Amino acid sequence: MSTFDGWLPQAARYDSPNFDTRPDPADITLLVIHNVSLPAGCFGGPHVSDLFTGRIDYNADPSFADLRGLKVSSHFLVRRDGRVIQYVSANERAWHAGVSSFRGREKCNDYSIGIELEGSDVVPFEAAQYEALVALTLALQQHYPLTDVQGHEHIAPGRKTDPGPLFNWEYYRKLLNKKAAAEPALVNAIAGLRVVKGLPQSQ
Ligand SMILES: [Zn+2]
Protein backbone atom coordinates (compact mmCIF):
# COMPACT_ATOMS: atom_id res chain seq x y z
CA MET A 1 0.00 0.00 0.00
CA SER A 2 1.38 3.36 -1.03
CA THR A 3 1.90 6.01 1.61
CA PHE A 4 0.99 8.73 -0.90
CA ASP A 5 -1.90 10.74 0.56
CA GLY A 6 -3.38 11.50 -2.84
CA TRP A 7 -2.69 15.25 -2.74
CA LEU A 8 -0.32 16.55 -5.41
CA PRO A 9 2.02 19.23 -4.03
CA GLN A 10 1.97 21.17 -7.31
CA ALA A 11 -1.77 21.84 -7.03
CA ALA A 12 -3.46 24.47 -4.90
CA ARG A 13 -5.64 22.66 -2.37
CA TYR A 14 -9.30 23.59 -1.80
CA ASP A 15 -10.91 20.84 0.25
CA SER A 16 -14.32 19.64 -0.93
CA PRO A 17 -16.80 17.90 1.39
CA ASN A 18 -18.17 16.06 -1.67
CA PHE A 19 -16.32 12.76 -1.64
CA ASP A 20 -16.32 9.36 0.00
CA THR A 21 -14.22 6.22 0.18
CA ARG A 22 -13.50 4.14 -2.88
CA PRO A 23 -14.80 0.55 -2.71
CA ASP A 24 -11.29 -0.64 -3.61
CA PRO A 25 -8.61 1.98 -2.96
CA ALA A 26 -6.10 -0.03 -5.00
CA ASP A 27 -8.33 0.06 -8.07
CA ILE A 28 -7.63 3.43 -9.69
CA THR A 29 -7.15 2.81 -13.40
CA LEU A 30 -9.07 5.45 -15.33
CA LEU A 31 -8.52 9.17 -15.91
CA VAL A 32 -11.68 11.07 -16.93
CA ILE A 33 -11.33 14.39 -18.75
CA HIS A 34 -14.12 16.98 -18.39
CA ASN A 35 -14.75 20.60 -19.19
CA VAL A 36 -16.57 22.98 -16.89
CA SER A 37 -17.35 26.67 -16.60
CA LEU A 38 -19.80 28.65 -14.47
CA PRO A 39 -21.76 30.42 -15.74
CA ALA A 40 -21.40 28.32 -18.90
CA GLY A 41 -18.77 29.86 -21.18
CA CYS A 42 -17.48 32.31 -18.54
CA PHE A 43 -13.94 31.74 -17.36
CA GLY A 44 -11.89 33.01 -14.45
CA GLY A 45 -14.58 33.26 -11.78
CA PRO A 46 -14.77 31.51 -8.40
CA HIS A 47 -18.00 29.62 -9.07
CA VAL A 48 -16.61 26.21 -10.09
CA SER A 49 -14.49 26.05 -6.96
CA ASP A 50 -17.45 27.30 -4.94
CA LEU A 51 -19.67 24.57 -6.41
CA PHE A 52 -17.15 21.81 -5.71
CA THR A 53 -16.55 23.02 -2.17
CA GLY A 54 -20.24 23.38 -1.35
CA ARG A 55 -20.34 27.15 -0.97
CA ILE A 56 -21.77 28.40 -4.26
CA ASP A 57 -24.00 31.48 -4.12
CA TYR A 58 -27.08 30.30 -6.02
CA ASN A 59 -28.13 33.91 -6.57
CA ALA A 60 -24.91 34.93 -8.34
CA ASP A 61 -26.36 33.96 -11.73
CA PRO A 62 -29.87 32.93 -12.85
CA SER A 63 -28.49 29.69 -14.33
CA PHE A 64 -27.24 28.59 -10.90
CA ALA A 65 -30.82 27.81 -9.79
CA ASP A 66 -30.38 24.50 -11.60
CA LEU A 67 -27.44 23.65 -9.34
CA ARG A 68 -29.44 23.72 -6.10
CA GLY A 69 -28.98 20.56 -4.10
CA LEU A 70 -26.30 19.28 -6.47
CA LYS A 71 -23.40 17.67 -4.61
CA VAL A 72 -20.51 17.28 -7.02
CA SER A 73 -16.76 17.50 -7.08
CA SER A 74 -13.78 16.51 -9.11
CA HIS A 75 -10.24 15.75 -8.09
CA PHE A 76 -8.68 18.51 -10.21
CA LEU A 77 -9.47 21.69 -12.11
CA VAL A 78 -7.03 23.06 -14.68
CA ARG A 79 -7.68 26.77 -15.12
CA ARG A 80 -7.25 28.59 -18.42
CA ASP A 81 -3.73 29.71 -17.46
CA GLY A 82 -2.69 26.17 -16.50
CA ARG A 83 -2.92 26.61 -12.75
CA VAL A 84 -4.14 23.43 -11.07
CA ILE A 85 -6.54 23.21 -8.14
CA GLN A 86 -7.21 19.97 -6.25
CA TYR A 87 -10.45 19.42 -4.30
CA VAL A 88 -10.37 15.75 -3.31
CA SER A 89 -7.48 13.39 -2.56
CA ALA A 90 -7.01 11.07 -5.53
CA ASN A 91 -7.10 8.19 -3.02
CA GLU A 92 -10.74 9.07 -2.32
CA ARG A 93 -13.79 8.92 -4.56
CA ALA A 94 -14.80 12.30 -6.03
CA TRP A 95 -18.26 12.76 -7.54
CA HIS A 96 -17.58 13.79 -11.14
CA ALA A 97 -18.72 11.04 -13.51
CA GLY A 98 -22.29 10.31 -12.41
CA VAL A 99 -24.10 7.50 -14.20
CA SER A 100 -21.32 6.08 -16.35
CA SER A 101 -19.81 2.98 -17.82
CA PHE A 102 -16.43 2.03 -19.26
CA ARG A 103 -15.77 -1.33 -20.89
CA GLY A 104 -18.93 -2.70 -19.31
CA ARG A 105 -18.02 -1.48 -15.83
CA GLU A 106 -20.43 1.00 -14.27
CA LYS A 107 -19.91 3.67 -11.62
CA CYS A 108 -16.69 5.09 -13.03
CA ASN A 109 -16.26 7.30 -9.94
CA ASP A 110 -15.29 4.14 -8.05
CA TYR A 111 -12.09 3.63 -10.02
CA SER A 112 -11.34 6.91 -11.78
CA ILE A 113 -9.69 10.27 -11.21
CA GLY A 114 -11.55 13.29 -12.57
CA ILE A 115 -9.79 16.23 -14.22
CA GLU A 116 -11.84 19.28 -15.19
CA LEU A 117 -10.49 21.67 -17.79
CA GLU A 118 -11.92 25.14 -17.35
CA GLY A 119 -13.65 25.56 -20.68
CA SER A 120 -16.62 24.65 -22.81
CA ASP A 121 -17.54 22.49 -25.80
CA VAL A 122 -17.27 25.47 -28.17
CA VAL A 123 -14.02 27.23 -27.19
CA PRO A 124 -10.58 25.72 -27.88
CA PHE A 125 -8.53 24.86 -24.81
CA GLU A 126 -5.36 26.82 -24.02
CA ALA A 127 -1.84 25.51 -24.64
CA ALA A 128 -1.13 26.05 -20.93
CA GLN A 129 -3.99 23.66 -20.13
CA TYR A 130 -2.56 20.87 -22.26
CA GLU A 131 0.85 21.41 -20.62
CA ALA A 132 -0.69 21.23 -17.16
CA LEU A 133 -2.85 18.23 -18.08
CA VAL A 134 0.20 16.34 -19.33
CA ALA A 135 2.19 17.19 -16.18
CA LEU A 136 -0.78 16.05 -14.09
CA THR A 137 -1.15 12.81 -16.05
CA LEU A 138 2.53 12.00 -15.61
CA ALA A 139 2.45 12.80 -11.90
CA LEU A 140 -0.62 10.63 -11.34
CA GLN A 141 0.82 7.81 -13.41
CA GLN A 142 3.64 7.56 -10.89
CA HIS A 143 1.22 6.89 -8.04
CA TYR A 144 -1.63 4.93 -9.63
CA PRO A 145 -1.90 2.01 -12.09
CA LEU A 146 -3.72 4.05 -14.74
CA THR A 147 -4.51 2.19 -17.95
CA ASP A 148 -6.93 4.51 -19.77
CA VAL A 149 -7.85 8.12 -20.35
CA GLN A 150 -11.40 8.81 -21.48
CA GLY A 151 -13.65 11.80 -21.91
CA HIS A 152 -16.78 12.20 -19.80
CA GLU A 153 -18.71 12.07 -23.10
CA HIS A 154 -17.30 8.59 -23.75
CA ILE A 155 -18.29 7.07 -20.41
CA ALA A 156 -21.68 8.82 -20.31
CA PRO A 157 -22.69 8.99 -23.99
CA GLY A 158 -25.98 10.70 -24.74
CA ARG A 159 -25.90 12.35 -21.31
CA LYS A 160 -22.63 14.29 -21.36
CA THR A 161 -20.74 16.07 -24.15
CA ASP A 162 -17.52 17.14 -22.41
CA PRO A 163 -14.66 17.66 -22.98
CA GLY A 164 -16.18 18.06 -26.45
CA PRO A 165 -15.04 18.24 -30.07
CA LEU A 166 -12.42 20.93 -29.45
CA PHE A 167 -10.41 18.88 -27.01
CA ASN A 168 -7.43 17.72 -29.07
CA TRP A 169 -6.81 14.11 -28.08
CA GLU A 170 -4.04 13.71 -30.63
CA TYR A 171 -2.14 16.74 -29.34
CA TYR A 172 -2.57 15.59 -25.73
CA ARG A 173 -1.24 12.13 -26.54
CA LYS A 174 1.72 13.45 -28.51
CA LEU A 175 2.67 15.94 -25.80
CA LEU A 176 2.37 13.19 -23.20
CA ASN A 177 4.72 10.92 -25.14
CA LYS A 178 7.15 13.76 -25.73
CA LYS A 179 7.36 14.69 -22.04
CA ALA A 180 7.60 11.06 -20.98
CA ALA A 181 10.45 10.47 -23.44
CA ALA A 182 12.50 13.04 -21.54
CA GLU A 183 12.26 10.89 -18.41
CA PRO A 184 13.22 7.26 -19.09
CA ALA A 185 11.43 6.04 -15.95
CA LEU A 186 8.16 7.25 -17.40
CA VAL A 187 8.38 5.79 -20.89
CA ASN A 188 7.13 2.32 -19.97
CA ALA A 189 4.36 3.67 -17.78
CA ILE A 190 3.08 5.91 -20.53
CA ALA A 191 3.41 3.19 -23.14
CA GLY A 192 0.78 1.26 -21.18
CA LEU A 193 -1.63 4.18 -20.98
CA ARG A 194 -4.33 4.21 -23.65
CA VAL A 195 -5.19 7.77 -24.61
CA VAL A 196 -7.87 7.53 -27.27
CA LYS A 197 -10.98 9.43 -28.16
CA GLY A 198 -13.59 6.96 -27.00
CA LEU A 199 -13.57 3.21 -27.46
CA PRO A 200 -15.90 0.89 -29.32
CA GLN A 201 -18.18 -0.85 -26.84
CA SER A 202 -16.68 -4.22 -27.78
CA GLN A 203 -13.22 -3.31 -26.47
ZN1 LIG B 1 -17.98 16.16 -17.17
Coordinates of N, CA and C and ligand atoms in Angstrom, one line a residue:
M1 N 0.9 -1.2 0.0 CA 0.0 0.0 0.0 C 0.9 1.2 0.0
S2 N 0.6 2.1 -0.9 CA 1.4 3.4 -1.0 C 1.1 4.3 0.2
T3 N 2.1 5.1 0.5 CA 1.9 6.0 1.6 C 1.5 7.4 1.1
F4 N 1.4 7.5 -0.3 CA 1.0 8.7 -0.9 C -0.4 9.1 -0.4
D5 N -0.6 10.3 0.0 CA -1.9 10.7 0.6 C -2.9 11.2 -0.5
G6 N -2.4 11.2 -1.8 CA -3.4 11.5 -2.8 C -3.5 13.0 -3.2
W7 N -2.7 13.8 -2.5 CA -2.7 15.2 -2.7 C -1.4 15.6 -3.5
L8 N -1.5 16.2 -4.7 CA -0.3 16.6 -5.4 C 0.2 17.9 -4.9
P9 N 1.5 18.0 -4.6 CA 2.0 19.2 -4.0 C 2.0 20.4 -5.0
Q10 N 2.0 20.1 -6.3 CA 2.0 21.2 -7.3 C 0.6 21.8 -7.5
A11 N -0.4 21.3 -6.9 CA -1.8 21.8 -7.0 C -2.1 22.7 -5.8
A12 N -2.9 23.7 -6.0 CA -3.5 24.5 -4.9 C -4.6 23.6 -4.3
R13 N -4.7 23.6 -3.0 CA -5.6 22.7 -2.4 C -6.8 23.4 -1.8
Y14 N -8.0 23.1 -2.3 CA -9.3 23.6 -1.8 C -10.1 22.4 -1.4
D15 N -10.2 22.1 -0.2 CA -10.9 20.8 0.3 C -12.4 20.9 0.0
S16 N -12.9 19.8 -0.7 CA -14.3 19.6 -0.9 C -14.9 18.6 0.1
P17 N -16.1 18.9 0.5 CA -16.8 17.9 1.4 C -17.4 16.8 0.5
N18 N -17.4 17.0 -0.8 CA -18.2 16.1 -1.7 C -17.3 14.9 -2.1
F19 N -17.1 14.0 -1.3 CA -16.3 12.8 -1.6 C -16.6 11.7 -0.6
D20 N -16.2 10.5 -1.0 CA -16.3 9.4 0.0 C -15.2 8.3 -0.3
T21 N -15.3 7.2 0.3 CA -14.2 6.2 0.2 C -14.4 5.3 -1.1
R22 N -13.4 5.0 -1.7 CA -13.5 4.1 -2.9 C -13.8 2.7 -2.4
P23 N -14.6 1.9 -3.1 CA -14.8 0.5 -2.7 C -13.5 -0.3 -2.7
D24 N -12.6 0.0 -3.6 CA -11.3 -0.6 -3.6 C -10.2 0.4 -3.9
P25 N -9.6 0.9 -2.8 CA -8.6 2.0 -3.0 C -7.4 1.6 -3.9
A26 N -7.2 0.4 -4.1 CA -6.1 0.0 -5.0 C -6.5 0.0 -6.5
D27 N -7.8 0.1 -6.7 CA -8.3 0.1 -8.1 C -8.6 1.5 -8.6
I28 N -7.5 2.1 -9.1 CA -7.6 3.4 -9.7 C -6.9 3.4 -11.0
T29 N -7.7 3.1 -12.1 CA -7.2 2.8 -13.4 C -7.5 3.8 -14.5
L30 N -8.5 4.6 -14.3 CA -9.1 5.5 -15.3 C -8.9 6.9 -15.0
L31 N -8.5 7.7 -16.0 CA -8.5 9.2 -15.9 C -9.7 9.7 -16.8
V32 N -10.5 10.5 -16.2 CA -11.7 11.1 -16.9 C -11.5 12.6 -17.1
I33 N -11.5 13.0 -18.4 CA -11.3 14.4 -18.8 C -12.7 15.0 -18.9
H34 N -12.9 16.2 -18.3 CA -14.1 17.0 -18.4 C -13.8 18.4 -18.9
N35 N -14.9 19.1 -19.2 CA -14.7 20.6 -19.2 C -15.9 21.2 -18.3
V36 N -15.6 22.3 -17.8 CA -16.6 23.0 -16.9 C -16.4 24.5 -16.9
S37 N -17.4 25.2 -16.8 CA -17.3 26.7 -16.6 C -18.7 27.1 -16.0
L38 N -18.6 28.1 -15.1 CA -19.8 28.7 -14.5 C -19.7 30.2 -14.4
P39 N -20.7 30.9 -14.9 CA -21.8 30.4 -15.7 C -21.1 29.8 -17.0
A40 N -21.9 29.0 -17.7 CA -21.4 28.3 -18.9 C -20.7 29.3 -19.9
G41 N -19.5 29.0 -20.2 CA -18.8 29.9 -21.2 C -18.0 31.0 -20.5
C42 N -18.2 31.2 -19.2 CA -17.5 32.3 -18.5 C -16.3 31.7 -17.8
F43 N -15.1 32.3 -18.0 CA -13.9 31.7 -17.4 C -13.4 32.7 -16.3
G44 N -12.6 32.2 -15.4 CA -11.9 33.0 -14.4 C -12.6 33.3 -13.1
G45 N -13.9 33.0 -13.0 CA -14.6 33.3 -11.8 C -14.4 32.2 -10.7
P46 N -15.0 32.4 -9.5 CA -14.8 31.5 -8.4 C -15.8 30.4 -8.3
H47 N -16.8 30.4 -9.3 CA -18.0 29.6 -9.1 C -17.8 28.1 -9.2
V48 N -16.8 27.7 -10.0 CA -16.6 26.2 -10.1 C -16.0 25.7 -8.8
S49 N -15.1 26.4 -8.3 CA -14.5 26.0 -7.0 C -15.5 26.1 -5.9
D50 N -16.4 27.1 -5.9 CA -17.5 27.3 -4.9 C -18.4 26.1 -5.0
L51 N -18.8 25.7 -6.3 CA -19.7 24.6 -6.4 C -19.1 23.3 -5.8
F52 N -17.8 23.1 -6.2 CA -17.1 21.8 -5.7 C -16.9 21.8 -4.2
T53 N -16.8 23.0 -3.6 CA -16.6 23.0 -2.2 C -17.8 23.3 -1.4
G54 N -19.0 23.3 -2.1 CA -20.2 23.4 -1.3 C -20.6 24.8 -0.8
R55 N -20.0 25.8 -1.5 CA -20.3 27.1 -1.0 C -20.8 28.1 -2.1
I56 N -21.4 27.5 -3.1 CA -21.8 28.4 -4.3 C -22.9 29.3 -3.9
D57 N -22.9 30.5 -4.3 CA -24.0 31.5 -4.1 C -25.0 31.3 -5.3
Y58 N -26.1 30.7 -5.0 CA -27.1 30.3 -6.0 C -27.7 31.5 -6.7
N59 N -27.6 32.7 -6.0 CA -28.1 33.9 -6.6 C -27.2 34.7 -7.5
A60 N -25.9 34.2 -7.6 CA -24.9 34.9 -8.3 C -25.2 35.0 -9.8
D61 N -26.0 34.0 -10.3 CA -26.4 34.0 -11.7 C -27.7 33.2 -11.8
P62 N -28.6 33.6 -12.7 CA -29.9 32.9 -12.9 C -29.7 31.4 -13.2
S63 N -28.7 31.1 -13.9 CA -28.5 29.7 -14.3 C -28.1 28.8 -13.1
F64 N -27.7 29.4 -12.0 CA -27.2 28.6 -10.9 C -28.4 28.0 -10.1
A65 N -29.6 28.4 -10.4 CA -30.8 27.8 -9.8 C -30.9 26.3 -10.1
D66 N -30.4 25.9 -11.2 CA -30.4 24.5 -11.6 C -29.4 23.7 -10.8
L67 N -28.5 24.4 -10.1 CA -27.4 23.7 -9.3 C -27.9 23.4 -7.9
R68 N -29.0 23.9 -7.5 CA -29.4 23.7 -6.1 C -29.5 22.2 -5.7
G69 N -28.9 21.9 -4.6 CA -29.0 20.6 -4.1 C -28.0 19.6 -4.7
L70 N -27.3 20.1 -5.8 CA -26.3 19.3 -6.5 C -25.0 19.1 -5.6
K71 N -24.6 17.9 -5.4 CA -23.4 17.7 -4.6 C -22.4 17.0 -5.6
V72 N -21.5 17.8 -6.1 CA -20.5 17.3 -7.0 C -19.1 17.8 -6.7
S73 N -18.2 17.1 -7.3 CA -16.8 17.5 -7.1 C -16.0 16.9 -8.2
S74 N -14.7 17.2 -8.2 CA -13.8 16.5 -9.1 C -12.5 16.5 -8.4
H75 N -11.5 15.7 -8.8 CA -10.2 15.8 -8.1 C -9.5 17.0 -8.4
F76 N -9.5 17.4 -9.8 CA -8.7 18.5 -10.2 C -9.4 19.4 -11.1
L77 N -9.0 20.7 -11.1 CA -9.5 21.7 -12.1 C -8.2 22.3 -12.7
V78 N -8.1 22.4 -14.0 CA -7.0 23.1 -14.7 C -7.6 24.4 -15.2
R79 N -7.2 25.5 -14.7 CA -7.7 26.8 -15.1 C -7.1 27.2 -16.5
R80 N -7.6 28.2 -17.1 CA -7.2 28.6 -18.4 C -5.8 28.9 -18.5
D81 N -5.2 29.4 -17.4 CA -3.7 29.7 -17.5 C -2.9 28.5 -17.0
G82 N -3.5 27.4 -16.8 CA -2.7 26.2 -16.5 C -2.5 25.9 -15.0
R83 N -3.0 26.9 -14.2 CA -2.9 26.6 -12.7 C -3.8 25.5 -12.4
V84 N -3.4 24.6 -11.4 CA -4.1 23.4 -11.1 C -4.6 23.5 -9.6
I85 N -5.9 23.2 -9.5 CA -6.5 23.2 -8.1 C -7.0 21.8 -7.9
Q86 N -6.8 21.3 -6.6 CA -7.2 20.0 -6.2 C -8.2 20.1 -5.1
Y87 N -9.3 19.4 -5.3 CA -10.4 19.4 -4.3 C -10.6 18.2 -3.4
V88 N -10.2 17.0 -4.0 CA -10.4 15.7 -3.3 C -9.1 15.0 -3.5
S89 N -8.6 14.3 -2.4 CA -7.5 13.4 -2.6 C -7.8 12.3 -3.6
A90 N -6.8 12.1 -4.5 CA -7.0 11.1 -5.5 C -7.2 9.7 -4.9
N91 N -6.8 9.5 -3.7 CA -7.1 8.2 -3.0 C -8.6 8.0 -2.7
E92 N -9.3 9.1 -2.7 CA -10.7 9.1 -2.3 C -11.6 9.2 -3.6
R93 N -12.9 8.9 -3.4 CA -13.8 8.9 -4.6 C -14.5 10.3 -4.7
A94 N -14.1 11.0 -5.7 CA -14.8 12.3 -6.0 C -16.1 12.0 -6.8
W95 N -16.9 13.0 -6.9 CA -18.3 12.8 -7.5 C -18.3 13.6 -8.8
H96 N -17.7 13.1 -9.9 CA -17.6 13.8 -11.1 C -18.2 13.1 -12.3
A97 N -18.3 11.8 -12.3 CA -18.7 11.0 -13.5 C -20.2 10.8 -13.6
G98 N -20.9 10.6 -12.4 CA -22.3 10.3 -12.4 C -22.5 8.9 -13.0
V99 N -23.7 8.8 -13.6 CA -24.1 7.5 -14.2 C -23.2 7.3 -15.4
S100 N -22.4 6.2 -15.4 CA -21.3 6.1 -16.3 C -20.9 4.6 -16.5
S101 N -20.2 4.4 -17.6 CA -19.8 3.0 -17.8 C -18.6 3.0 -18.7
F102 N -17.6 2.2 -18.4 CA -16.4 2.0 -19.3 C -16.1 0.5 -19.4
R103 N -16.0 0.1 -20.6 CA -15.8 -1.3 -20.9 C -16.7 -2.2 -20.1
G104 N -18.0 -1.9 -20.0 CA -18.9 -2.7 -19.3 C -18.9 -2.6 -17.8
R105 N -18.1 -1.7 -17.3 CA -18.0 -1.5 -15.8 C -18.7 -0.2 -15.5
E106 N -19.7 -0.2 -14.6 CA -20.4 1.0 -14.3 C -19.7 1.7 -13.1
K107 N -20.4 2.9 -12.8 CA -19.9 3.7 -11.6 C -18.4 4.0 -11.7
C108 N -18.1 4.7 -12.8 CA -16.7 5.1 -13.0 C -16.0 5.9 -11.9
N109 N -16.9 6.6 -11.1 CA -16.3 7.3 -9.9 C -15.5 6.4 -9.0
D110 N -15.9 5.1 -9.0 CA -15.3 4.1 -8.1 C -13.8 4.0 -8.3
Y111 N -13.5 4.0 -9.6 CA -12.1 3.6 -10.0 C -11.4 4.7 -10.9
S112 N -11.9 5.9 -10.9 CA -11.3 6.9 -11.8 C -10.9 8.2 -11.0
I113 N -10.1 8.9 -11.7 CA -9.7 10.3 -11.2 C -10.3 11.3 -12.2
G114 N -10.9 12.3 -11.7 CA -11.6 13.3 -12.6 C -10.7 14.6 -12.7
I115 N -10.5 15.0 -13.9 CA -9.8 16.2 -14.2 C -10.7 17.1 -15.0
E116 N -11.0 18.3 -14.5 CA -11.8 19.3 -15.2 C -10.9 20.3 -15.8
L117 N -11.2 20.6 -17.1 CA -10.5 21.7 -17.8 C -11.5 22.8 -17.8
E118 N -11.0 24.0 -17.3 CA -11.9 25.1 -17.4 C -12.1 25.5 -18.8
G119 N -13.4 25.4 -19.3 CA -13.6 25.6 -20.7 C -15.1 25.2 -21.0
S120 N -15.3 25.0 -22.3 CA -16.6 24.6 -22.8 C -16.5 23.8 -24.1
D121 N -17.6 23.3 -24.6 CA -17.5 22.5 -25.8 C -17.3 23.3 -27.1
V122 N -17.3 24.6 -27.0 CA -17.3 25.5 -28.2 C -16.1 26.4 -28.2
V123 N -15.2 26.4 -27.2 CA -14.0 27.2 -27.2 C -12.8 26.3 -27.1
P124 N -11.8 26.5 -28.0 CA -10.6 25.7 -27.9 C -9.9 25.9 -26.5
F125 N -9.2 24.8 -26.1 CA -8.5 24.9 -24.8 C -7.2 25.5 -25.0
E126 N -6.6 26.1 -23.9 CA -5.4 26.8 -24.0 C -4.2 25.9 -24.0
A127 N -3.1 26.3 -24.7 CA -1.8 25.5 -24.6 C -1.4 25.2 -23.2
A128 N -1.5 26.2 -22.3 CA -1.1 26.0 -20.9 C -1.9 24.9 -20.3
Q129 N -3.2 24.7 -20.7 CA -4.0 23.7 -20.1 C -3.5 22.3 -20.6
Y130 N -3.1 22.2 -21.8 CA -2.6 20.9 -22.3 C -1.3 20.6 -21.5
E131 N -0.4 21.6 -21.3 CA 0.8 21.4 -20.6 C 0.6 20.9 -19.2
A132 N -0.4 21.6 -18.5 CA -0.7 21.2 -17.2 C -1.3 19.9 -17.1
L133 N -2.2 19.5 -18.1 CA -2.8 18.2 -18.1 C -1.8 17.1 -18.2
V134 N -0.8 17.3 -19.1 CA 0.2 16.3 -19.3 C 1.0 16.2 -18.0
A135 N 1.4 17.3 -17.4 CA 2.2 17.2 -16.2 C 1.4 16.4 -15.1
L136 N 0.1 16.7 -15.1 CA -0.8 16.1 -14.1 C -0.9 14.6 -14.4
T137 N -1.1 14.2 -15.6 CA -1.1 12.8 -16.0 C 0.1 12.1 -15.6
L138 N 1.3 12.7 -15.9 CA 2.5 12.0 -15.6 C 2.7 11.9 -14.1
A139 N 2.3 12.9 -13.4 CA 2.5 12.8 -11.9 C 1.5 11.7 -11.3
L140 N 0.3 11.6 -11.8 CA -0.6 10.6 -11.3 C -0.2 9.2 -11.7
Q141 N 0.4 9.1 -12.9 CA 0.8 7.8 -13.4 C 1.9 7.2 -12.5
Q142 N 2.6 8.1 -11.8 CA 3.6 7.6 -10.9 C 3.1 7.0 -9.6
H143 N 1.8 7.3 -9.3 CA 1.2 6.9 -8.0 C 0.1 5.9 -8.2
Y144 N -0.5 5.8 -9.4 CA -1.6 4.9 -9.6 C -1.5 4.1 -10.9
P145 N -2.0 2.9 -10.9 CA -1.9 2.0 -12.1 C -2.9 2.4 -13.2
L146 N -2.8 3.6 -13.7 CA -3.7 4.0 -14.7 C -3.5 3.3 -16.0
T147 N -4.6 2.9 -16.7 CA -4.5 2.2 -18.0 C -5.2 3.0 -19.1
D148 N -6.1 3.8 -18.7 CA -6.9 4.5 -19.8 C -7.2 6.0 -19.4
V149 N -7.3 6.8 -20.5 CA -7.9 8.1 -20.3 C -9.1 8.2 -21.3
Q150 N -10.2 8.7 -20.7 CA -11.4 8.8 -21.5 C -12.0 10.2 -21.2
G151 N -12.9 10.6 -22.2 CA -13.6 11.8 -21.9 C -14.9 11.5 -21.2
H152 N -15.5 12.4 -20.5 CA -16.8 12.2 -19.8 C -17.8 11.8 -20.8
E153 N -17.8 12.4 -22.0 CA -18.7 12.1 -23.1 C -18.6 10.6 -23.5
H154 N -17.5 10.0 -23.3 CA -17.3 8.6 -23.8 C -17.8 7.6 -22.7
I155 N -17.8 8.0 -21.5 CA -18.3 7.1 -20.4 C -19.7 7.4 -20.0
A156 N -20.3 8.5 -20.5 CA -21.7 8.8 -20.3 C -22.3 9.3 -21.6
P157 N -22.2 8.5 -22.7 CA -22.7 9.0 -24.0 C -24.2 9.3 -24.0
G158 N -24.6 10.3 -24.7 CA -26.0 10.7 -24.7 C -26.4 11.6 -23.6
R159 N -25.6 11.6 -22.5 CA -25.9 12.4 -21.3 C -24.9 13.5 -21.1
K160 N -23.7 13.3 -21.5 CA -22.6 14.3 -21.4 C -21.9 14.5 -22.7
T161 N -21.4 15.7 -22.9 CA -20.7 16.1 -24.1 C -19.3 16.6 -23.9
D162 N -18.9 16.6 -22.7 CA -17.5 17.1 -22.4 C -16.5 16.0 -22.4
P163 N -15.2 16.3 -22.7 CA -14.7 17.7 -23.0 C -15.0 18.3 -24.3
G164 N -15.7 17.5 -25.2 CA -16.2 18.1 -26.5 C -15.2 18.0 -27.6
P165 N -15.8 18.4 -28.8 CA -15.0 18.2 -30.1 C -13.8 19.1 -30.2
L166 N -13.6 20.1 -29.3 CA -12.4 20.9 -29.4 C -11.3 20.5 -28.5
F167 N -11.5 19.4 -27.8 CA -10.4 18.9 -27.0 C -9.6 18.0 -28.0
N168 N -8.3 18.3 -28.1 CA -7.4 17.7 -29.1 C -6.7 16.5 -28.5
W169 N -7.4 15.4 -28.6 CA -6.8 14.1 -28.1 C -5.4 13.8 -28.7
E170 N -5.3 14.0 -30.0 CA -4.0 13.7 -30.6 C -2.9 14.6 -30.1
Y171 N -3.2 15.8 -29.9 CA -2.1 16.7 -29.3 C -1.8 16.3 -27.9
Y172 N -2.8 16.0 -27.1 CA -2.6 15.6 -25.7 C -1.7 14.4 -25.7
R173 N -2.0 13.4 -26.5 CA -1.2 12.1 -26.5 C 0.2 12.4 -27.0
K174 N 0.4 13.2 -28.0 CA 1.7 13.4 -28.5 C 2.6 14.2 -27.5
L175 N 2.0 15.2 -26.8 CA 2.7 15.9 -25.8 C 3.0 15.0 -24.6
L176 N 2.1 14.1 -24.3 CA 2.4 13.2 -23.2 C 3.6 12.3 -23.5
N177 N 3.6 11.8 -24.7 CA 4.7 10.9 -25.1 C 6.0 11.7 -25.2
K178 N 6.0 12.9 -25.6 CA 7.2 13.8 -25.7 C 7.7 14.0 -24.3
K179 N 6.9 14.4 -23.4 CA 7.4 14.7 -22.0 C 7.9 13.4 -21.4
A180 N 7.2 12.3 -21.6 CA 7.6 11.1 -21.0 C 9.0 10.6 -21.5
A181 N 9.2 10.9 -22.8 CA 10.4 10.5 -23.4 C 11.6 11.1 -22.8
A182 N 11.4 12.3 -22.2 CA 12.5 13.0 -21.5 C 12.9 12.4 -20.2
E183 N 12.0 11.5 -19.7 CA 12.3 10.9 -18.4 C 12.1 9.4 -18.6
P184 N 13.3 8.7 -18.8 CA 13.2 7.3 -19.1 C 12.3 6.4 -18.2
A185 N 12.2 6.8 -16.9 CA 11.4 6.0 -16.0 C 10.0 6.1 -16.3
L186 N 9.6 7.1 -17.1 CA 8.2 7.2 -17.4 C 7.7 6.6 -18.7
V187 N 8.7 6.3 -19.5 CA 8.4 5.8 -20.9 C 7.5 4.5 -20.8
N188 N 7.9 3.6 -20.0 CA 7.1 2.3 -20.0 C 5.7 2.6 -19.4
A189 N 5.7 3.4 -18.4 CA 4.4 3.7 -17.8 C 3.4 4.3 -18.8
I190 N 3.9 5.2 -19.6 CA 3.1 5.9 -20.5 C 2.7 5.0 -21.7
A191 N 3.7 4.1 -22.0 CA 3.4 3.2 -23.1 C 2.2 2.3 -22.8
G192 N 1.9 2.1 -21.5 CA 0.8 1.3 -21.2 C -0.5 2.0 -21.0
L193 N -0.5 3.3 -21.2 CA -1.6 4.2 -21.0 C -2.3 4.4 -22.3
R194 N -3.6 4.0 -22.4 CA -4.3 4.2 -23.6 C -5.0 5.6 -23.6
V195 N -4.6 6.4 -24.5 CA -5.2 7.8 -24.6 C -5.9 7.8 -26.0
V196 N -7.1 7.5 -26.0 CA -7.9 7.5 -27.3 C -9.2 8.2 -27.1
K197 N -9.7 8.7 -28.2 CA -11.0 9.4 -28.2 C -12.1 8.4 -28.2
G198 N -12.5 8.0 -27.1 CA -13.6 7.0 -27.0 C -13.1 5.6 -27.4
L199 N -13.9 4.6 -27.1 CA -13.6 3.2 -27.5 C -14.8 2.5 -28.0
P200 N -14.7 1.7 -29.0 CA -15.9 0.9 -29.3 C -16.3 0.1 -28.1
Q201 N -17.6 -0.1 -28.0 CA -18.2 -0.9 -26.8 C -17.6 -2.3 -26.7
S202 N -17.2 -2.8 -27.8 CA -16.7 -4.2 -27.8 C -15.3 -4.3 -27.1
Q203 N -14.6 -3.2 -27.0 CA -13.2 -3.3 -26.5 C -13.1 -3.3 -25.0
Ligands
ZN1 ZN -18.0 16.2 -17.2

